Short mmCIF file of C-alpha atoms and ligand atoms in Angstrom, two decimals:
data_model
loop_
_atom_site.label_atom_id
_atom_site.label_comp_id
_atom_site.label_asym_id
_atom_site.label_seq_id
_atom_site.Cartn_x
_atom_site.Cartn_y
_atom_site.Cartn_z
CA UNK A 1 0.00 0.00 0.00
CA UNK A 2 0.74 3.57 -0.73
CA UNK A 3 1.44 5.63 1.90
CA UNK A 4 1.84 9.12 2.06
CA UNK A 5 2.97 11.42 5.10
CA UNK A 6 4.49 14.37 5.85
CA UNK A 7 8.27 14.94 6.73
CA UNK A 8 8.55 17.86 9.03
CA UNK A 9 12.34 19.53 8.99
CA UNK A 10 13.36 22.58 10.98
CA UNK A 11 14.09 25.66 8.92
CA UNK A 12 17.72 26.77 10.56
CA UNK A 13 17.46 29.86 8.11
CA UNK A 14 16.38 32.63 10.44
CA UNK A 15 15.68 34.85 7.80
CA UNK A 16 11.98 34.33 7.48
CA UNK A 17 11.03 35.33 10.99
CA UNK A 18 12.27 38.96 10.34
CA UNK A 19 10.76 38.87 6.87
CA UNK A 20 8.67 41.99 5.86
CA UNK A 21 4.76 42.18 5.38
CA UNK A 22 4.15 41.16 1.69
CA UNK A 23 8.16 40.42 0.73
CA UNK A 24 9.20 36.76 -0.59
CA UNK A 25 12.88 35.45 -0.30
CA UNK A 26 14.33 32.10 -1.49
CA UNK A 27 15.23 29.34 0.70
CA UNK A 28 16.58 26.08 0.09
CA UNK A 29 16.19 23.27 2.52
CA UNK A 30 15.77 19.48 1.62
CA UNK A 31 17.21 19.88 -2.21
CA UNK A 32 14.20 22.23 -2.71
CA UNK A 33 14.21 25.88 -3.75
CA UNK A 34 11.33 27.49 -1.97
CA UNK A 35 10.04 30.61 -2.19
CA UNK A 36 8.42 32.26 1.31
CA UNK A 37 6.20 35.25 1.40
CA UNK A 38 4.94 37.05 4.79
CA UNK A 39 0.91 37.46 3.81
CA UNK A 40 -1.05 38.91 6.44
CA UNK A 41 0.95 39.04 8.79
CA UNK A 42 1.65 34.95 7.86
CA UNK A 43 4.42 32.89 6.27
CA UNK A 44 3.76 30.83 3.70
CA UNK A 45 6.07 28.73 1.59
CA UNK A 46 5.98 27.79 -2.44
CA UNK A 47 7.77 26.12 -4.59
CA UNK A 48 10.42 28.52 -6.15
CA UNK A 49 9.54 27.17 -9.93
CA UNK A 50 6.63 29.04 -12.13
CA UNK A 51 4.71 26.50 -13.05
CA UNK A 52 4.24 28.40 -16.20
CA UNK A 53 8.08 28.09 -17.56
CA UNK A 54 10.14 27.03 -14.25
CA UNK A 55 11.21 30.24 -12.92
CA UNK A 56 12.00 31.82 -9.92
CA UNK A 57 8.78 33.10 -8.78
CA UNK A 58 11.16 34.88 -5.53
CA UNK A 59 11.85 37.69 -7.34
CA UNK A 60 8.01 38.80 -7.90
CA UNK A 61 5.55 40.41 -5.43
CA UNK A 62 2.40 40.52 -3.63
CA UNK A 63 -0.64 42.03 -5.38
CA UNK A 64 -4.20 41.39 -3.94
CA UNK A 65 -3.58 38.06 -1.72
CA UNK A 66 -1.21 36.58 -4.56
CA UNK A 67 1.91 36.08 -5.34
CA UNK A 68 2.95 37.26 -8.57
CA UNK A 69 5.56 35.53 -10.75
CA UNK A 70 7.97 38.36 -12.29
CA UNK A 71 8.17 36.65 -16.06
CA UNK A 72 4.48 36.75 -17.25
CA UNK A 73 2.69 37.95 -14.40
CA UNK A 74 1.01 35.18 -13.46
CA UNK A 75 -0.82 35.16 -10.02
CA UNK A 76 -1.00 32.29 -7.21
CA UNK A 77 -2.74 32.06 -4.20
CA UNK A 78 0.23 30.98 -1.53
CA UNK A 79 -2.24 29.39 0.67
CA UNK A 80 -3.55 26.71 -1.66
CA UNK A 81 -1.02 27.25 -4.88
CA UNK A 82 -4.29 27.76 -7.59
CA UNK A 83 -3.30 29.87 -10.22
CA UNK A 84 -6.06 32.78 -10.53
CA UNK A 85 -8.08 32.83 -13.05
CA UNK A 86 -6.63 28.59 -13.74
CA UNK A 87 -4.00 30.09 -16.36
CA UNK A 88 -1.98 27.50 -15.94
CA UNK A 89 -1.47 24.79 -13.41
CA UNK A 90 -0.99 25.27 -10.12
CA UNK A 91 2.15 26.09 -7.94
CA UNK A 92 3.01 23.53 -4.97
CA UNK A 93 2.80 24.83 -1.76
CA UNK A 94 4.15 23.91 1.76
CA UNK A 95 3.09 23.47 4.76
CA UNK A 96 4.94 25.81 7.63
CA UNK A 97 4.47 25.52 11.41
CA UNK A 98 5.46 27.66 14.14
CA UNK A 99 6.58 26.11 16.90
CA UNK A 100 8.28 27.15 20.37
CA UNK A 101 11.67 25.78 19.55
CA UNK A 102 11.05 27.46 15.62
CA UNK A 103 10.06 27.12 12.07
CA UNK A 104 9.33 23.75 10.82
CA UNK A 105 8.45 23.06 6.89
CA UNK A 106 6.43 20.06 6.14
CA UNK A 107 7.54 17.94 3.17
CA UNK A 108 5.20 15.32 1.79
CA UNK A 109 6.08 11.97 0.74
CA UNK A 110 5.04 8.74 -0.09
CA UNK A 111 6.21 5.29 0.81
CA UNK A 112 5.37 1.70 0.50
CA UNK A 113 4.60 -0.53 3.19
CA UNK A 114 4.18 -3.84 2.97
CA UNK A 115 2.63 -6.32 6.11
CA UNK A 116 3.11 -3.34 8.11
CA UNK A 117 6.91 -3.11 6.86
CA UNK A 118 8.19 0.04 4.84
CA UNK A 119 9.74 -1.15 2.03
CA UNK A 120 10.71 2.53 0.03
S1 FES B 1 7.39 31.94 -15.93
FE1 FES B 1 6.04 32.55 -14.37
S2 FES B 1 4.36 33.37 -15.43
FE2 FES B 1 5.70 32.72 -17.00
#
């Protein structure tokens, strides 16, 4: 069976605690390059790749509760990755937990277990 999960890894960047209302920054942690915007007063985390051509959406900006990728001005809502107005697909997102010792990201993943043993 399929399994699939959720691989929580402290952020040791401390970079997005200090970031600004509506700025994004790049961050890479687990082989991934993430992009992380401060939205109402919350962090949220993206995947640093446009779905649209595969670039850097860090670089854009905030504009009416999106994230805007620089290129083509494209926009995505950083809480549940849709592209507005479904121009093309839509961006992954992260999730991001504040806890009393930190940040933690949340990476998903899937394994297989078999008779209760993981196997991958
Ligand atoms: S590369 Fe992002 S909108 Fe085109």
């Amino acid at each position: 069976m399929i399994v699939q999960g959720t691989r929580w890894r402290k952020v040791k960047d401390d970079r997005p605690q200090s970031l600004a209302e509506g700025k994004l920054m790049q961050l890479t942690m687990a082989g991934r390059t993430l992009c992380v915007v401060r939205m109402n007063g919350v962090l949220r985390v993206l995947a640093d790749a446009c779905p649209h051509q595969g670039r850097s959406i860090s670089g854009g900006w905030c504009d009416e509760g999106h994230v805007v990728c620089p290129f083509h001005r494209f926009h995505f809502d950083p809480v549940t990755g849709k592209a507005r107005h479904g121009v093309c697909s839509n961006i992954e997102v992260f999730p991001l937990e504040e806890r009393a010792d930190g940040l933690y990201m949340g990476f998903p993943y899937k394994s297989l277990r078999m008779f209760g043993v993981r196997i991958w």
